[in-house]
Amino acid sequence: MTDQKLLVHKAKLEHRLDELNHECKSTQFLIDQLEALKHKMLDVDRDLYSVRIYRSTSAIGILKQQIANNARLMREYRRTLRMIEIEIDTSWIADQLPNADNFTRAIAEKMAELKEIEDQNQFLKLQLAAYEEVGYHRIEEYSSR
């Protein structure tokens, strides 16, 4: 990869790190709210709120998994950023080395791996949205009885 392409990747990764950091904070805030609400429901009447307690518990599990994936992504993005910085700093030397393509290939492979994790996170978001939609319809059925 040329230095210019590496700089573009670096900028994208830095931007994505900021987004993921914000997303983790927002998700943790949502988890905290769900936990507090769940405790209120437990204090009032476990049986009455059993469906909502179950849904909240399941949603919290999905959200925690999403935070764990985001943390892994952020860790790997930071590592990839360091790799890119090294590649940029040493590009004039790397071109002279017999295994120069290995550096570039390693970065490209890491970018592909990180894309897979991003896709998994997107799937979790869709799964959570679908779960909420199904739960909403069940509550409507339950309350109309």
Short mmCIF file of N, CA and C in Angstrom, two decimals:
data_model
loop_
_atom_site.label_atom_id
_atom_site.label_comp_id
_atom_site.label_asym_id
_atom_site.label_seq_id
_atom_site.Cartn_x
_atom_site.Cartn_y
_atom_site.Cartn_z
N MET A 1 0.84 -1.19 0.00
CA MET A 1 0.00 0.00 0.00
C MET A 1 0.88 1.25 0.00
N THR A 2 0.41 2.25 -0.66
CA THR A 2 1.17 3.49 -0.67
C THR A 2 0.94 4.22 0.65
N ASP A 3 1.84 5.14 0.94
CA ASP A 3 1.71 5.92 2.17
C ASP A 3 0.39 6.67 2.20
N GLN A 4 -0.04 7.15 1.05
CA GLN A 4 -1.30 7.91 0.99
C GLN A 4 -2.49 7.02 1.38
N LYS A 5 -2.50 5.80 0.87
CA LYS A 5 -3.59 4.87 1.22
C LYS A 5 -3.54 4.54 2.71
N LEU A 6 -2.33 4.37 3.22
CA LEU A 6 -2.19 4.08 4.64
C LEU A 6 -2.69 5.24 5.50
N LEU A 7 -2.42 6.45 5.07
CA LEU A 7 -2.91 7.62 5.80
C LEU A 7 -4.43 7.69 5.78
N VAL A 8 -5.03 7.32 4.65
CA VAL A 8 -6.49 7.29 4.56
C VAL A 8 -7.04 6.24 5.52
N HIS A 9 -6.44 5.05 5.53
CA HIS A 9 -6.87 4.00 6.45
C HIS A 9 -6.70 4.46 7.91
N LYS A 10 -5.61 5.12 8.17
CA LYS A 10 -5.34 5.61 9.52
C LYS A 10 -6.43 6.58 9.97
N ALA A 11 -6.78 7.51 9.11
CA ALA A 11 -7.82 8.49 9.44
C ALA A 11 -9.17 7.81 9.67
N LYS A 12 -9.49 6.82 8.83
CA LYS A 12 -10.75 6.09 9.00
C LYS A 12 -10.77 5.32 10.31
N LEU A 13 -9.66 4.69 10.66
CA LEU A 13 -9.58 3.94 11.90
C LEU A 13 -9.70 4.86 13.12
N GLU A 14 -9.05 6.00 13.05
CA GLU A 14 -9.13 6.95 14.17
C GLU A 14 -10.57 7.44 14.35
N HIS A 15 -11.24 7.72 13.24
CA HIS A 15 -12.63 8.15 13.30
C HIS A 15 -13.51 7.03 13.87
N ARG A 16 -13.27 5.82 13.42
CA ARG A 16 -14.06 4.68 13.89
C ARG A 16 -13.82 4.43 15.38
N LEU A 17 -12.58 4.63 15.85
CA LEU A 17 -12.29 4.50 17.27
C LEU A 17 -13.13 5.49 18.10
N ASP A 18 -13.22 6.71 17.63
CA ASP A 18 -14.04 7.71 18.31
C ASP A 18 -15.51 7.28 18.35
N GLU A 19 -16.01 6.78 17.21
CA GLU A 19 -17.40 6.33 17.15
C GLU A 19 -17.64 5.17 18.12
N LEU A 20 -16.74 4.20 18.12
CA LEU A 20 -16.90 3.04 18.99
C LEU A 20 -16.84 3.43 20.46
N ASN A 21 -15.96 4.34 20.80
CA ASN A 21 -15.86 4.81 22.17
C ASN A 21 -17.19 5.44 22.61
N HIS A 22 -17.74 6.28 21.76
CA HIS A 22 -19.03 6.91 22.06
C HIS A 22 -20.13 5.86 22.16
N GLU A 23 -20.11 4.90 21.25
CA GLU A 23 -21.12 3.84 21.25
C GLU A 23 -21.04 3.00 22.52
N CYS A 24 -19.83 2.71 22.99
CA CYS A 24 -19.67 1.94 24.23
C CYS A 24 -20.25 2.70 25.42
N LYS A 25 -19.98 3.98 25.48
CA LYS A 25 -20.51 4.79 26.58
C LYS A 25 -22.03 4.84 26.53
N SER A 26 -22.60 5.02 25.35
CA SER A 26 -24.05 5.06 25.20
C SER A 26 -24.67 3.72 25.56
N THR A 27 -24.05 2.64 25.12
CA THR A 27 -24.56 1.30 25.41
C THR A 27 -24.49 1.01 26.90
N GLN A 28 -23.40 1.40 27.54
CA GLN A 28 -23.28 1.19 28.99
C GLN A 28 -24.34 1.99 29.73
N PHE A 29 -24.62 3.19 29.28
CA PHE A 29 -25.67 4.01 29.90
C PHE A 29 -27.02 3.31 29.77
N LEU A 30 -27.29 2.74 28.60
CA LEU A 30 -28.54 2.01 28.38
C LEU A 30 -28.62 0.78 29.29
N ILE A 31 -27.51 0.06 29.42
CA ILE A 31 -27.47 -1.10 30.32
C ILE A 31 -27.78 -0.67 31.75
N ASP A 32 -27.18 0.42 32.18
CA ASP A 32 -27.43 0.92 33.54
C ASP A 32 -28.90 1.26 33.73
N GLN A 33 -29.51 1.89 32.73
CA GLN A 33 -30.93 2.23 32.81
C GLN A 33 -31.79 0.97 32.87
N LEU A 34 -31.47 -0.02 32.03
CA LEU A 34 -32.24 -1.27 32.03
C LEU A 34 -32.09 -2.00 33.36
N GLU A 35 -30.88 -2.01 33.90
CA GLU A 35 -30.66 -2.66 35.20
C GLU A 35 -31.48 -1.98 36.30
N ALA A 36 -31.47 -0.65 36.31
CA ALA A 36 -32.24 0.08 37.33
C ALA A 36 -33.73 -0.20 37.19
N LEU A 37 -34.22 -0.20 35.96
CA LEU A 37 -35.63 -0.49 35.72
C LEU A 37 -35.97 -1.92 36.13
N LYS A 38 -35.09 -2.83 35.81
CA LYS A 38 -35.31 -4.23 36.17
C LYS A 38 -35.40 -4.39 37.70
N HIS A 39 -34.54 -3.70 38.43
CA HIS A 39 -34.57 -3.78 39.89
C HIS A 39 -35.87 -3.18 40.45
N LYS A 40 -36.36 -2.11 39.83
CA LYS A 40 -37.64 -1.55 40.26
C LYS A 40 -38.77 -2.55 40.06
N MET A 41 -38.76 -3.21 38.89
CA MET A 41 -39.80 -4.19 38.61
C MET A 41 -39.72 -5.36 39.59
N LEU A 42 -38.51 -5.79 39.91
CA LEU A 42 -38.33 -6.89 40.87
C LEU A 42 -38.83 -6.49 42.25
N ASP A 43 -38.59 -5.25 42.63
CA ASP A 43 -39.02 -4.77 43.94
C ASP A 43 -40.54 -4.69 44.04
N VAL A 44 -41.19 -4.34 42.94
CA VAL A 44 -42.64 -4.16 42.96
C VAL A 44 -43.37 -5.50 42.89
N ASP A 45 -43.11 -6.25 41.82
CA ASP A 45 -43.83 -7.53 41.66
C ASP A 45 -43.14 -8.36 40.57
N ARG A 46 -42.37 -9.34 41.01
CA ARG A 46 -41.62 -10.19 40.09
C ARG A 46 -42.54 -10.89 39.09
N ASP A 47 -43.67 -11.41 39.55
CA ASP A 47 -44.59 -12.14 38.68
C ASP A 47 -45.25 -11.23 37.65
N LEU A 48 -45.69 -10.07 38.10
CA LEU A 48 -46.37 -9.14 37.21
C LEU A 48 -45.45 -8.69 36.07
N TYR A 49 -44.20 -8.47 36.38
CA TYR A 49 -43.25 -7.96 35.39
C TYR A 49 -42.33 -9.03 34.82
N SER A 50 -42.67 -10.28 34.99
CA SER A 50 -41.77 -11.37 34.60
C SER A 50 -41.36 -11.31 33.13
N VAL A 51 -42.30 -10.98 32.24
CA VAL A 51 -41.98 -10.91 30.81
C VAL A 51 -40.99 -9.77 30.55
N ARG A 52 -41.26 -8.63 31.14
CA ARG A 52 -40.37 -7.48 30.93
C ARG A 52 -39.00 -7.70 31.58
N ILE A 53 -38.99 -8.36 32.71
CA ILE A 53 -37.71 -8.67 33.37
C ILE A 53 -36.89 -9.59 32.49
N TYR A 54 -37.55 -10.60 31.92
CA TYR A 54 -36.87 -11.53 31.03
C TYR A 54 -36.32 -10.80 29.80
N ARG A 55 -37.14 -9.95 29.20
CA ARG A 55 -36.71 -9.19 28.02
C ARG A 55 -35.54 -8.27 28.36
N SER A 56 -35.61 -7.62 29.51
CA SER A 56 -34.53 -6.73 29.92
C SER A 56 -33.24 -7.51 30.13
N THR A 57 -33.34 -8.65 30.78
CA THR A 57 -32.17 -9.48 31.03
C THR A 57 -31.54 -9.94 29.71
N SER A 58 -32.37 -10.35 28.77
CA SER A 58 -31.86 -10.78 27.47
C SER A 58 -31.22 -9.62 26.71
N ALA A 59 -31.87 -8.48 26.74
CA ALA A 59 -31.32 -7.30 26.06
C ALA A 59 -29.99 -6.89 26.67
N ILE A 60 -29.90 -6.93 27.99
CA ILE A 60 -28.65 -6.58 28.67
C ILE A 60 -27.53 -7.52 28.23
N GLY A 61 -27.84 -8.80 28.09
CA GLY A 61 -26.83 -9.77 27.63
C GLY A 61 -26.33 -9.44 26.24
N ILE A 62 -27.24 -9.10 25.36
CA ILE A 62 -26.84 -8.74 23.99
C ILE A 62 -26.01 -7.46 24.00
N LEU A 63 -26.43 -6.48 24.80
CA LEU A 63 -25.71 -5.21 24.86
C LEU A 63 -24.30 -5.40 25.44
N LYS A 64 -24.17 -6.26 26.44
CA LYS A 64 -22.85 -6.54 27.01
C LYS A 64 -21.95 -7.23 25.99
N GLN A 65 -22.53 -8.11 25.20
CA GLN A 65 -21.76 -8.78 24.15
C GLN A 65 -21.29 -7.74 23.12
N GLN A 66 -22.16 -6.80 22.83
CA GLN A 66 -21.81 -5.74 21.88
C GLN A 66 -20.66 -4.88 22.43
N ILE A 67 -20.69 -4.57 23.71
CA ILE A 67 -19.61 -3.80 24.33
C ILE A 67 -18.30 -4.59 24.26
N ALA A 68 -18.38 -5.89 24.52
CA ALA A 68 -17.17 -6.72 24.46
C ALA A 68 -16.60 -6.74 23.04
N ASN A 69 -17.47 -6.85 22.04
CA ASN A 69 -17.01 -6.81 20.65
C ASN A 69 -16.40 -5.45 20.33
N ASN A 70 -17.02 -4.39 20.79
CA ASN A 70 -16.48 -3.05 20.55
C ASN A 70 -15.12 -2.88 21.21
N ALA A 71 -14.97 -3.41 22.42
CA ALA A 71 -13.68 -3.32 23.11
C ALA A 71 -12.60 -4.07 22.32
N ARG A 72 -12.97 -5.23 21.80
CA ARG A 72 -12.01 -5.99 20.99
C ARG A 72 -11.66 -5.22 19.72
N LEU A 73 -12.68 -4.66 19.08
CA LEU A 73 -12.43 -3.85 17.88
C LEU A 73 -11.50 -2.69 18.19
N MET A 74 -11.78 -1.98 19.28
CA MET A 74 -10.97 -0.82 19.62
C MET A 74 -9.51 -1.23 19.88
N ARG A 75 -9.34 -2.33 20.59
CA ARG A 75 -7.99 -2.83 20.86
C ARG A 75 -7.27 -3.17 19.55
N GLU A 76 -7.96 -3.85 18.65
CA GLU A 76 -7.35 -4.24 17.38
C GLU A 76 -7.15 -3.03 16.46
N TYR A 77 -8.05 -2.08 16.50
CA TYR A 77 -7.86 -0.86 15.71
C TYR A 77 -6.62 -0.12 16.19
N ARG A 78 -6.44 -0.02 17.50
CA ARG A 78 -5.25 0.66 18.02
C ARG A 78 -3.98 -0.07 17.59
N ARG A 79 -4.03 -1.38 17.64
CA ARG A 79 -2.87 -2.18 17.20
C ARG A 79 -2.61 -1.95 15.72
N THR A 80 -3.68 -1.94 14.93
CA THR A 80 -3.54 -1.72 13.49
C THR A 80 -3.01 -0.32 13.21
N LEU A 81 -3.47 0.66 13.98
CA LEU A 81 -2.95 2.02 13.83
C LEU A 81 -1.44 2.06 14.08
N ARG A 82 -1.00 1.35 15.10
CA ARG A 82 0.45 1.31 15.37
C ARG A 82 1.19 0.66 14.21
N MET A 83 0.59 -0.40 13.64
CA MET A 83 1.21 -1.06 12.49
C MET A 83 1.30 -0.09 11.31
N ILE A 84 0.24 0.66 11.08
CA ILE A 84 0.23 1.62 9.98
C ILE A 84 1.29 2.69 10.21
N GLU A 85 1.38 3.19 11.44
CA GLU A 85 2.39 4.20 11.75
C GLU A 85 3.80 3.67 11.51
N ILE A 86 4.03 2.45 11.91
CA ILE A 86 5.35 1.83 11.68
C ILE A 86 5.61 1.71 10.19
N GLU A 87 4.59 1.27 9.46
CA GLU A 87 4.76 1.11 8.00
C GLU A 87 5.05 2.45 7.32
N ILE A 88 4.35 3.47 7.74
CA ILE A 88 4.58 4.80 7.16
C ILE A 88 5.98 5.29 7.52
N ASP A 89 6.33 5.15 8.80
CA ASP A 89 7.65 5.63 9.27
C ASP A 89 8.80 4.91 8.60
N THR A 90 8.58 3.67 8.24
CA THR A 90 9.69 2.89 7.69
C THR A 90 9.49 2.51 6.23
N SER A 91 8.55 3.16 5.56
CA SER A 91 8.24 2.76 4.19
C SER A 91 9.46 2.81 3.27
N TRP A 92 10.29 3.77 3.47
CA TRP A 92 11.47 3.87 2.60
C TRP A 92 12.44 2.73 2.85
N ILE A 93 12.44 2.19 4.10
CA ILE A 93 13.30 1.04 4.39
C ILE A 93 12.60 -0.26 3.97
N ALA A 94 11.30 -0.32 4.24
CA ALA A 94 10.54 -1.55 3.96
C ALA A 94 10.62 -1.94 2.49
N ASP A 95 10.66 -0.95 1.63
CA ASP A 95 10.75 -1.25 0.20
C ASP A 95 12.07 -1.93 -0.15
N GLN A 96 13.07 -1.74 0.68
CA GLN A 96 14.38 -2.33 0.43
C GLN A 96 14.48 -3.77 0.95
N LEU A 97 13.55 -4.14 1.85
CA LEU A 97 13.64 -5.47 2.48
C LEU A 97 13.06 -6.54 1.57
N PRO A 98 13.60 -7.75 1.67
CA PRO A 98 13.11 -8.84 0.82
C PRO A 98 11.67 -9.24 1.13
N ASN A 99 11.20 -9.05 2.37
CA ASN A 99 9.84 -9.44 2.72
C ASN A 99 8.92 -8.23 2.92
N ALA A 100 9.11 -7.19 2.15
CA ALA A 100 8.35 -5.96 2.28
C ALA A 100 6.85 -6.19 2.11
N ASP A 101 6.48 -7.10 1.24
CA ASP A 101 5.06 -7.36 1.03
C ASP A 101 4.38 -7.95 2.25
N ASN A 102 5.13 -8.59 3.13
CA ASN A 102 4.54 -9.18 4.34
C ASN A 102 3.92 -8.12 5.23
N PHE A 103 4.54 -6.95 5.33
CA PHE A 103 3.99 -5.89 6.14
C PHE A 103 2.63 -5.46 5.58
N THR A 104 2.61 -5.21 4.31
CA THR A 104 1.38 -4.77 3.66
C THR A 104 0.30 -5.83 3.76
N ARG A 105 0.67 -7.06 3.54
CA ARG A 105 -0.29 -8.16 3.60
C ARG A 105 -0.86 -8.29 5.03
N ALA A 106 -0.01 -8.15 6.04
CA ALA A 106 -0.45 -8.25 7.43
C ALA A 106 -1.48 -7.17 7.76
N ILE A 107 -1.24 -5.97 7.26
CA ILE A 107 -2.18 -4.87 7.50
C ILE A 107 -3.50 -5.15 6.78
N ALA A 108 -3.43 -5.59 5.55
CA ALA A 108 -4.65 -5.89 4.78
C ALA A 108 -5.45 -7.00 5.45
N GLU A 109 -4.76 -8.03 5.94
CA GLU A 109 -5.45 -9.12 6.63
C GLU A 109 -6.11 -8.64 7.91
N LYS A 110 -5.43 -7.79 8.63
CA LYS A 110 -5.98 -7.25 9.87
C LYS A 110 -7.22 -6.40 9.58
N MET A 111 -7.17 -5.63 8.51
CA MET A 111 -8.33 -4.81 8.13
C MET A 111 -9.52 -5.71 7.79
N ALA A 112 -9.29 -6.81 7.11
CA ALA A 112 -10.36 -7.74 6.77
C ALA A 112 -10.94 -8.38 8.03
N GLU A 113 -10.07 -8.73 8.96
CA GLU A 113 -10.52 -9.33 10.22
C GLU A 113 -11.38 -8.35 11.01
N LEU A 114 -10.96 -7.10 11.04
CA LEU A 114 -11.72 -6.09 11.77
C LEU A 114 -13.07 -5.83 11.11
N LYS A 115 -13.12 -5.92 9.79
CA LYS A 115 -14.38 -5.77 9.08
C LYS A 115 -15.36 -6.88 9.48
N GLU A 116 -14.86 -8.09 9.66
CA GLU A 116 -15.71 -9.20 10.10
C GLU A 116 -16.30 -8.93 11.47
N ILE A 117 -15.50 -8.38 12.36
CA ILE A 117 -16.00 -8.08 13.71
C ILE A 117 -17.06 -6.98 13.62
N GLU A 118 -16.83 -5.99 12.78
CA GLU A 118 -17.83 -4.94 12.57
C GLU A 118 -19.14 -5.55 12.08
N ASP A 119 -19.04 -6.50 11.16
CA ASP A 119 -20.24 -7.17 10.64
C ASP A 119 -20.96 -7.93 11.74
N GLN A 120 -20.19 -8.58 12.63
CA GLN A 120 -20.80 -9.29 13.76
C GLN A 120 -21.55 -8.31 14.67
N ASN A 121 -20.96 -7.15 14.89
CA ASN A 121 -21.62 -6.14 15.72
C ASN A 121 -22.91 -5.67 15.07
N GLN A 122 -22.89 -5.49 13.77
CA GLN A 122 -24.09 -5.07 13.05
C GLN A 122 -25.17 -6.13 13.20
N PHE A 123 -24.78 -7.41 13.13
CA PHE A 123 -25.73 -8.51 13.30
C PHE A 123 -26.34 -8.46 14.70
N LEU A 124 -25.52 -8.18 15.72
CA LEU A 124 -26.03 -8.09 17.09
C LEU A 124 -27.04 -6.95 17.22
N LYS A 125 -26.76 -5.83 16.56
CA LYS A 125 -27.70 -4.71 16.60
C LYS A 125 -29.03 -5.11 15.97
N LEU A 126 -28.96 -5.79 14.84
CA LEU A 126 -30.18 -6.25 14.18
C LEU A 126 -30.91 -7.28 15.04
N GLN A 127 -30.16 -8.16 15.67
CA GLN A 127 -30.75 -9.18 16.53
C GLN A 127 -31.47 -8.51 17.71
N LEU A 128 -30.86 -7.51 18.30
CA LEU A 128 -31.47 -6.79 19.42
C LEU A 128 -32.74 -6.08 18.96
N ALA A 129 -32.68 -5.43 17.80
CA ALA A 129 -33.86 -4.75 17.27
C ALA A 129 -34.99 -5.73 17.00
N ALA A 130 -34.66 -6.88 16.44
CA ALA A 130 -35.68 -7.89 16.15
C ALA A 130 -36.24 -8.44 17.46
N TYR A 131 -35.39 -8.64 18.42
CA TYR A 131 -35.84 -9.14 19.71
C TYR A 131 -36.81 -8.16 20.36
N GLU A 132 -36.48 -6.87 20.30
CA GLU A 132 -37.35 -5.85 20.86
C GLU A 132 -38.69 -5.82 20.13
N GLU A 133 -38.67 -5.97 18.82
CA GLU A 133 -39.90 -5.96 18.03
C GLU A 133 -40.79 -7.15 18.40
N VAL A 134 -40.20 -8.33 18.51
CA VAL A 134 -40.97 -9.53 18.89
C VAL A 134 -41.53 -9.36 20.30
N GLY A 135 -40.72 -8.88 21.21
CA GLY A 135 -41.17 -8.66 22.57
C GLY A 135 -42.28 -7.65 22.66
N TYR A 136 -42.21 -6.61 21.85
CA TYR A 136 -43.25 -5.57 21.82
C TYR A 136 -44.58 -6.17 21.40
N HIS A 137 -44.54 -7.02 20.38
CA HIS A 137 -45.78 -7.65 19.90
C HIS A 137 -46.32 -8.62 20.94
N ARG A 138 -45.47 -9.31 21.65
CA ARG A 138 -45.93 -10.22 22.70
C ARG A 138 -46.59 -9.44 23.82
N ILE A 139 -46.04 -8.31 24.20
CA ILE A 139 -46.63 -7.49 25.26
C ILE A 139 -48.00 -6.99 24.82
N GLU A 140 -48.13 -6.59 23.55
CA GLU A 140 -49.42 -6.13 23.05
C GLU A 140 -50.45 -7.25 23.14
N GLU A 141 -50.05 -8.49 22.78
CA GLU A 141 -50.95 -9.63 22.88
C GLU A 141 -51.32 -9.88 24.33
N TYR A 142 -50.34 -9.81 25.20
CA TYR A 142 -50.56 -10.10 26.61
C TYR A 142 -51.49 -9.06 27.24
N SER A 143 -51.30 -7.79 26.90
CA SER A 143 -52.10 -6.73 27.50
C SER A 143 -53.50 -6.66 26.91
N SER A 144 -53.73 -7.23 25.72
CA SER A 144 -55.06 -7.19 25.12
C SER A 144 -55.95 -8.31 25.64
N ARG A 145 -55.38 -9.20 26.42
CA ARG A 145 -56.17 -10.33 26.97
C ARG A 145 -56.97 -9.91 28.16
#
